[in-house]
Short mmCIF file of C-alpha atoms and ligand atoms in Angstrom, two decimals:
data_model
loop_
_atom_site.label_atom_id
_atom_site.label_comp_id
_atom_site.label_asym_id
_atom_site.label_seq_id
_atom_site.Cartn_x
_atom_site.Cartn_y
_atom_site.Cartn_z
CA MET A 253 -27.99 5.57 1.47
CA THR A 254 -26.62 2.71 -0.58
CA GLY A 255 -23.07 1.47 -0.09
CA LEU A 256 -20.99 0.64 2.95
CA PHE A 257 -20.80 3.21 5.73
CA ASP A 258 -19.02 2.81 9.02
CA SER A 259 -20.12 4.05 12.43
CA TRP A 260 -18.59 7.46 11.68
CA GLN A 261 -20.48 7.88 8.39
CA ARG A 262 -17.39 7.28 6.29
CA ARG A 263 -18.07 5.60 2.96
CA ILE A 264 -16.00 2.42 2.63
CA ASN A 265 -15.32 1.70 -1.02
CA TYR A 266 -11.70 0.54 -1.14
CA LEU A 267 -10.30 -2.93 -0.42
CA ARG A 268 -6.57 -3.64 -0.17
CA ILE A 269 -5.68 -7.29 -0.58
CA SER A 270 -2.48 -8.91 0.64
CA VAL A 271 -2.02 -11.84 -1.74
CA THR A 272 1.09 -13.27 -0.07
CA ASP A 273 3.33 -12.57 2.90
CA ARG A 274 6.40 -13.87 1.10
CA CYS A 275 8.87 -11.29 -0.09
CA ASN A 276 12.14 -11.40 -1.98
CA PHE A 277 13.32 -8.28 -0.13
CA ASN A 278 13.81 -7.81 3.60
CA CYS A 279 13.34 -4.09 4.06
CA VAL A 280 14.58 -3.04 7.48
CA TYR A 281 11.47 -1.04 8.32
CA CYS A 282 9.07 -3.75 7.16
CA ALA A 283 10.59 -7.15 7.82
CA GLY A 284 13.11 -5.96 10.38
CA GLY A 285 15.85 -7.75 8.50
CA SER A 286 14.33 -11.17 9.11
CA ASP A 287 14.06 -13.63 6.26
CA SER A 288 10.60 -13.23 4.80
CA SER A 289 11.13 -15.39 1.74
CA ALA A 290 10.20 -18.43 3.79
CA LEU A 291 7.08 -16.99 5.41
CA ARG A 292 3.97 -18.58 4.04
CA SER A 293 0.70 -18.13 5.79
CA VAL A 294 -2.07 -20.14 4.27
CA GLU A 295 -2.87 -17.87 1.38
CA LEU A 296 -6.36 -17.48 -0.03
CA SER A 297 -6.77 -18.99 -3.48
CA TYR A 298 -7.55 -16.67 -6.39
CA GLU A 299 -11.06 -18.13 -6.46
CA GLU A 300 -11.54 -17.27 -2.77
CA ILE A 301 -10.29 -13.72 -3.28
CA HIS A 302 -12.59 -13.39 -6.28
CA ARG A 303 -15.59 -14.53 -4.25
CA ILE A 304 -14.88 -12.01 -1.50
CA VAL A 305 -14.44 -9.23 -4.05
CA GLU A 306 -17.68 -10.13 -5.84
CA ILE A 307 -19.60 -9.92 -2.59
CA ALA A 308 -17.82 -6.77 -1.41
CA ALA A 309 -18.37 -5.09 -4.79
CA GLY A 310 -22.08 -5.83 -4.46
CA MET A 311 -21.99 -3.94 -1.16
CA GLY A 312 -20.13 -0.86 -2.39
CA ILE A 313 -16.43 -1.64 -2.87
CA THR A 314 -15.27 -0.08 -6.15
CA LYS A 315 -11.47 0.08 -5.85
CA LEU A 316 -8.92 -2.66 -5.20
CA ARG A 317 -5.21 -2.73 -4.50
CA LEU A 318 -3.10 -5.90 -4.61
CA THR A 319 -0.19 -5.89 -2.22
CA GLY A 320 1.75 -8.21 0.07
CA GLY A 321 4.56 -9.36 0.81
CA GLU A 322 5.64 -9.07 -2.78
CA PRO A 323 2.46 -9.65 -4.79
CA LEU A 324 4.37 -10.55 -7.97
CA LEU A 325 5.75 -13.62 -6.19
CA ARG A 326 2.27 -15.15 -6.50
CA PRO A 327 2.34 -17.23 -9.69
CA ASN A 328 0.33 -15.73 -12.53
CA LEU A 329 -0.92 -12.66 -10.69
CA SER A 330 -2.28 -11.44 -14.03
CA ARG A 331 -4.87 -14.22 -13.84
CA LEU A 332 -6.17 -12.76 -10.57
CA VAL A 333 -6.14 -9.24 -12.04
CA GLY A 334 -8.12 -10.52 -15.02
CA MET A 335 -10.67 -12.21 -12.75
CA LEU A 336 -11.11 -9.16 -10.53
CA SER A 337 -11.34 -6.71 -13.42
CA GLN A 338 -14.43 -8.57 -14.63
CA VAL A 339 -16.28 -8.12 -11.35
CA ASP A 340 -19.30 -5.83 -11.68
CA GLY A 341 -18.77 -2.58 -9.80
CA ILE A 342 -14.95 -2.72 -9.69
CA LYS A 343 -13.70 0.46 -11.34
CA ALA A 344 -9.96 0.40 -10.60
CA ILE A 345 -7.31 -2.13 -9.66
CA SER A 346 -3.84 -1.08 -8.58
CA LEU A 347 -0.72 -2.84 -7.38
CA THR A 348 1.94 -2.03 -4.79
CA THR A 349 5.22 -3.78 -5.52
CA ASN A 350 8.94 -3.57 -4.91
CA GLY A 351 9.32 -3.37 -8.69
CA MET A 352 11.70 -6.29 -9.12
CA PHE A 353 9.48 -8.23 -11.52
CA LEU A 354 7.82 -5.40 -13.38
CA SER A 355 10.02 -5.61 -16.47
CA LYS A 356 8.68 -9.10 -16.96
CA TYR A 357 5.06 -8.64 -15.97
CA ALA A 358 4.00 -5.01 -16.59
CA PRO A 359 2.63 -5.58 -20.13
CA GLU A 360 0.58 -8.64 -19.20
CA LEU A 361 -0.73 -6.97 -16.03
CA LYS A 362 -1.87 -4.01 -18.09
CA LYS A 363 -3.54 -6.33 -20.57
CA ALA A 364 -5.31 -8.17 -17.75
CA GLY A 365 -6.91 -4.92 -16.58
CA LEU A 366 -4.51 -3.42 -14.03
CA ASN A 367 -4.89 0.37 -13.88
CA ARG A 368 -1.99 1.66 -11.78
CA VAL A 369 1.23 0.70 -10.03
CA ASN A 370 3.04 2.04 -6.96
CA VAL A 371 6.67 1.04 -6.61
CA SER A 372 8.41 1.17 -3.25
CA LEU A 373 11.89 2.62 -3.66
CA ASP A 374 13.67 4.25 -0.74
CA THR A 375 17.07 5.01 -2.20
CA LEU A 376 18.76 5.65 -5.53
CA GLN A 377 22.14 4.40 -4.28
CA ALA A 378 23.10 0.77 -4.87
CA ASP A 379 24.99 0.27 -1.58
CA LYS A 380 22.20 1.77 0.46
CA PHE A 381 19.62 -0.22 -1.50
CA LYS A 382 21.42 -3.34 -0.36
CA ARG A 383 21.46 -2.11 3.24
CA ILE A 384 17.74 -1.31 3.26
CA THR A 385 16.32 -4.20 1.23
CA GLY A 386 19.00 -6.87 1.58
CA SER A 387 19.07 -7.09 -2.23
CA ASP A 388 21.46 -5.72 -4.83
CA GLN A 389 18.84 -5.36 -7.54
CA LEU A 390 18.37 -1.61 -7.72
CA LYS A 391 19.00 -1.69 -11.47
CA GLU A 392 16.21 -4.20 -12.03
CA VAL A 393 13.80 -2.06 -10.00
CA LEU A 394 14.67 1.05 -12.02
CA ALA A 395 14.20 -0.93 -15.24
CA GLY A 396 10.87 -2.18 -13.88
CA ILE A 397 9.68 1.39 -13.29
CA GLU A 398 10.55 2.30 -16.87
CA ALA A 399 8.88 -0.85 -18.24
CA THR A 400 5.73 -0.02 -16.31
CA ARG A 401 5.68 3.48 -17.71
CA LEU A 402 6.16 2.12 -21.24
CA ALA A 403 3.37 -0.41 -20.69
CA GLY A 404 1.06 2.58 -20.17
CA LEU A 405 0.42 2.01 -16.48
CA ASN A 406 0.71 5.70 -15.72
CA PRO A 407 1.29 7.51 -13.53
CA VAL A 408 3.72 5.14 -11.77
CA LYS A 409 3.98 6.38 -8.19
CA ILE A 410 7.17 5.91 -6.21
CA ASN A 411 6.73 5.31 -2.46
CA VAL A 412 9.65 6.46 -0.32
CA VAL A 413 9.64 5.67 3.41
CA VAL A 414 11.98 8.22 4.98
CA LEU A 415 14.19 7.20 7.89
CA ARG A 416 16.50 9.58 9.68
CA GLY A 417 20.16 8.80 9.18
CA ILE A 418 19.36 6.21 6.53
CA ASN A 419 17.84 7.87 3.47
CA ASP A 420 16.83 11.36 4.58
CA ASP A 421 19.88 12.67 2.70
CA GLU A 422 18.20 11.59 -0.55
CA ILE A 423 14.90 13.43 -0.12
CA ILE A 424 16.13 16.19 -2.37
CA ASP A 425 17.35 13.74 -5.04
CA PHE A 426 13.92 12.11 -5.21
CA ALA A 427 12.20 15.51 -5.29
CA ARG A 428 14.45 16.62 -8.15
CA LEU A 429 13.31 13.62 -10.22
CA THR A 430 9.77 15.04 -10.27
CA ILE A 431 11.23 17.94 -12.25
CA SER A 432 13.91 16.25 -14.38
CA GLN A 433 12.14 12.94 -15.09
CA GLY A 434 8.49 13.64 -14.34
CA TRP A 435 8.46 11.06 -11.54
CA HIS A 436 5.56 10.96 -9.09
CA VAL A 437 7.12 10.59 -5.67
CA ARG A 438 5.30 10.07 -2.38
CA PHE A 439 7.16 10.50 0.87
CA ILE A 440 5.77 8.32 3.66
CA GLU A 441 6.34 8.68 7.40
CA PHE A 442 7.73 5.53 8.96
CA MET A 443 5.09 3.84 11.11
CA PRO A 444 6.12 1.94 14.23
CA PHE A 445 4.94 -1.63 13.92
CA GLY A 446 5.14 -4.17 16.75
CA ALA A 447 8.68 -5.23 17.47
CA LEU A 448 10.06 -2.76 14.93
CA ARG A 449 9.09 0.15 17.10
CA ASN A 450 12.50 1.39 18.14
CA GLU A 451 14.95 -0.75 16.24
CA VAL A 452 14.84 0.70 12.80
CA GLY A 453 15.39 4.37 12.93
CA GLU A 454 13.57 7.55 13.58
CA MET A 455 10.64 8.77 11.56
CA VAL A 456 11.08 12.00 9.63
CA SER A 457 7.88 14.05 9.60
CA ALA A 458 6.17 15.08 6.39
CA GLU A 459 6.52 18.69 7.48
CA GLU A 460 10.28 18.31 7.84
CA ILE A 461 10.50 16.58 4.46
CA GLN A 462 8.54 19.38 2.83
CA GLU A 463 10.78 22.00 4.39
CA SER A 464 13.89 20.24 3.19
CA ILE A 465 12.90 20.49 -0.49
CA GLN A 466 11.84 24.15 -0.51
CA SER A 467 15.18 25.13 -2.02
CA LEU A 468 14.22 23.38 -5.28
CA GLY A 469 11.46 25.83 -6.10
CA HIS A 470 7.90 26.82 -5.37
CA LEU A 471 5.63 23.92 -4.38
CA GLU A 472 2.05 24.37 -5.53
CA PRO A 473 -0.81 22.24 -4.25
CA ASP A 474 -1.83 19.84 -7.01
CA VAL A 475 -5.59 19.69 -7.00
CA GLY A 476 -5.79 17.32 -9.97
CA GLU A 477 -3.95 14.61 -8.06
CA SER A 478 -5.68 14.81 -4.72
CA GLY A 479 -8.20 12.00 -4.82
CA ASP A 480 -9.66 10.24 -1.82
CA GLY A 481 -6.29 8.77 -0.81
CA PRO A 482 -4.13 9.75 2.14
CA ALA A 483 -1.52 11.80 0.27
CA ARG A 484 -1.44 15.59 -0.02
CA TYR A 485 -0.06 16.36 -3.47
CA TYR A 486 2.11 19.21 -4.69
CA ARG A 487 4.09 20.07 -7.78
CA PHE A 488 7.07 22.31 -8.36
CA THR A 489 6.07 25.05 -10.78
CA GLY A 490 6.41 23.63 -14.29
CA ALA A 491 7.30 20.09 -13.16
CA ALA A 492 5.71 17.14 -14.96
CA GLY A 493 5.78 15.01 -11.82
CA THR A 494 4.17 15.43 -8.42
CA ILE A 495 5.21 15.11 -4.81
CA GLY A 496 2.91 13.53 -2.27
CA PHE A 497 3.21 13.58 1.51
CA ILE A 498 1.68 10.80 3.56
CA SER A 499 1.71 11.55 7.26
CA PRO A 500 0.04 8.75 9.20
CA VAL A 501 1.96 9.65 12.34
CA THR A 502 2.07 13.44 12.58
CA LYS A 503 -1.17 14.36 10.80
CA HIS A 504 -3.43 11.36 10.50
CA PHE A 505 -6.06 11.21 7.80
CA CYS A 506 -8.43 8.79 9.53
CA HIS A 507 -11.43 11.10 8.99
CA ASN A 508 -11.08 10.38 5.26
CA CYS A 509 -10.42 6.66 5.60
CA ASN A 510 -12.39 4.68 3.03
CA ARG A 511 -10.66 1.31 3.26
CA LEU A 512 -10.69 -2.23 4.50
CA ARG A 513 -7.78 -4.64 4.27
CA LEU A 514 -7.87 -8.34 3.50
CA THR A 515 -4.91 -10.03 5.17
CA VAL A 516 -2.94 -12.79 3.53
CA ASP A 517 -4.81 -15.37 5.62
CA GLY A 518 -8.26 -14.09 4.85
CA ARG A 519 -9.14 -11.74 7.67
CA LEU A 520 -10.75 -8.40 7.14
CA ARG A 521 -8.85 -5.72 8.99
CA PRO A 522 -10.70 -2.45 9.35
CA CYS A 523 -7.61 -0.40 10.25
CA LEU A 524 -3.95 -0.89 9.38
CA LEU A 525 -2.94 0.33 12.82
CA ASP A 526 -5.42 -1.63 14.92
CA ASP A 527 -5.28 -5.38 15.52
CA ASP A 528 -9.06 -6.02 15.38
CA GLU A 529 -9.99 -8.35 12.52
CA VAL A 530 -12.90 -10.43 11.25
CA ASP A 531 -12.20 -13.91 9.92
CA LEU A 532 -13.59 -14.53 6.44
CA LYS A 533 -11.46 -17.53 5.58
CA ALA A 534 -13.06 -19.89 8.09
CA ALA A 535 -16.49 -18.97 6.76
CA LEU A 536 -15.36 -19.29 3.14
CA ARG A 537 -13.92 -22.74 3.77
CA ASN A 538 -17.11 -23.80 5.55
CA ASP A 539 -19.13 -23.07 2.43
CA ALA A 540 -20.69 -19.96 3.90
CA LYS A 541 -23.62 -18.51 2.01
CA THR A 542 -23.33 -15.08 0.47
CA GLU A 543 -25.48 -13.55 3.24
CA GLU A 544 -23.10 -14.85 5.93
CA LEU A 545 -20.10 -13.33 4.18
CA GLN A 546 -21.99 -10.07 3.72
CA GLU A 547 -22.71 -10.06 7.43
CA LEU A 548 -19.01 -10.56 8.25
CA ILE A 549 -18.03 -7.72 5.90
CA ARG A 550 -20.63 -5.50 7.57
CA ARG A 551 -19.24 -6.46 10.97
CA ALA A 552 -15.73 -5.43 9.93
CA VAL A 553 -17.06 -2.07 8.77
CA THR A 554 -19.00 -1.61 12.01
CA ILE A 555 -15.98 -2.23 14.27
CA LYS A 556 -13.79 0.20 12.32
CA GLN A 557 -12.46 2.67 14.86
CA GLU A 558 -12.76 6.40 14.47
CA GLN A 559 -8.98 6.80 14.33
CA HIS A 560 -5.74 5.06 15.15
CA HIS A 561 -3.88 5.66 18.42
CA LEU A 562 -0.25 6.00 17.44
CA ALA A 563 -0.16 9.36 19.20
CA ASP A 564 -0.94 7.56 22.49
CA GLY A 565 1.86 5.07 21.85
CA ILE A 566 -0.52 2.30 20.79
CA SER A 567 0.67 0.47 17.68
CA PRO A 568 -0.27 -2.90 16.22
CA GLN A 569 1.50 -5.86 17.79
CA LYS A 570 0.06 -8.98 16.20
CA ARG A 571 0.94 -8.63 12.55
CA SER A 572 3.81 -7.57 10.38
CA MET A 573 3.26 -5.09 7.60
CA ARG A 574 3.74 -7.72 4.92
CA GLU A 575 0.85 -9.87 6.19
CA ILE A 576 -1.43 -6.86 5.93
CA GLY A 577 0.10 -5.26 2.86
CA GLY A 578 0.75 -1.75 4.11
N1 LIG B 643 6.34 -5.68 -1.51
C1 LIG B 643 5.53 -4.58 -1.92
C2 LIG B 643 6.30 -3.29 -1.87
O1 LIG B 643 7.49 -3.32 -1.58
O2 LIG B 643 5.71 -2.25 -2.17
C3 LIG B 643 4.21 -4.43 -1.18
C4 LIG B 643 4.19 -4.62 0.29
S1 LIG B 643 4.87 -3.31 1.27
C5 LIG B 643 4.48 -3.92 2.88
C6 LIG B 643 3.72 -2.02 1.02
C7 LIG B 643 4.17 -0.64 1.42
O3 LIG B 643 4.31 -0.57 2.83
C8 LIG B 643 5.51 -0.22 0.84
O4 LIG B 643 5.37 0.99 0.13
C9 LIG B 643 6.39 -0.04 2.05
O5 LIG B 643 7.33 0.97 1.85
C10 LIG B 643 5.37 0.31 3.12
N2 LIG B 643 5.83 0.05 4.47
C11 LIG B 643 6.25 -1.11 5.00
N3 LIG B 643 6.58 -0.97 6.30
C12 LIG B 643 6.35 0.33 6.60
C13 LIG B 643 6.48 1.10 7.80
N4 LIG B 643 6.90 0.56 8.94
N5 LIG B 643 6.13 2.41 7.76
C14 LIG B 643 5.69 2.96 6.59
N6 LIG B 643 5.52 2.29 5.45
C15 LIG B 643 5.85 0.99 5.44
#
């Protein structure tokens, strides 16, 4: 068999890259309200990221996602997209962003070779937006979503992390937008991360979310949308948009996991929810040969666990979400 396979015979073909841990928002469930604009781990250079991707693509990685922190805070992210889109074997590059800078950058990102964008948006109400993100720029985010659509980066997917007592009253409003505006909305269960475990709010399960939108119509499974990602997709009869449910807590999808993560400081992390990592940066900066880097990538794949252990109360302690990129 060619390609990268872990100890559980899962094919690993997807690399998520955190390009910065800085963020212009301070989402309560991610940064815990702390100021993340000042965080700055030693970021990998674009050339270093490119080298890792070239080697990983030679081993079987075909899909990339740029994330962060807020990836569009990295100057000239389009340059990185352009470099990565030229790598042999890379078939798709996507971006996860808070949407703030999309009006400015969507056209050039598209031109550089970006294929898709996910925007994180947890509320449609300005006052609540401020409470969740610490920013009053909801309008800019909505304009960014529209600009991305117009730039042809479709479908734009909207990620909604649902927290009880905070935005669960808006589940139905988001769901309605899949009918009225053709939005593609994905509801995500809140994952407990380190210190954030109990402070933020209670997770709302995907099952509960699904139940709460039944009144809008009949939800049909959407086979066209279900790729190899974690979401289960549905569509209201006749709706242009889709609804995805991502349930890392109540119904994990580890058996389908196909990913590795590159942290902002150059470590390969086999599982979002497990603190084991393999350091690539030290090797890179010691002029490691290609074979050495290949060996480190293989090691990361080999130590990938069968599944996470949130159900046993074990959650990652060493990193924040924005260092890993979600
Ligand atoms: N700044 C970008 C953004 O806002 O999309 C990218 C980074 S953010 C860490 C990536 C994704 O992780 C977002 O969709 C965010 O909603 C999600 N996320 C962060 N903390 C989370 C948590 N505790 N549980 C579930 N999802 C989380």
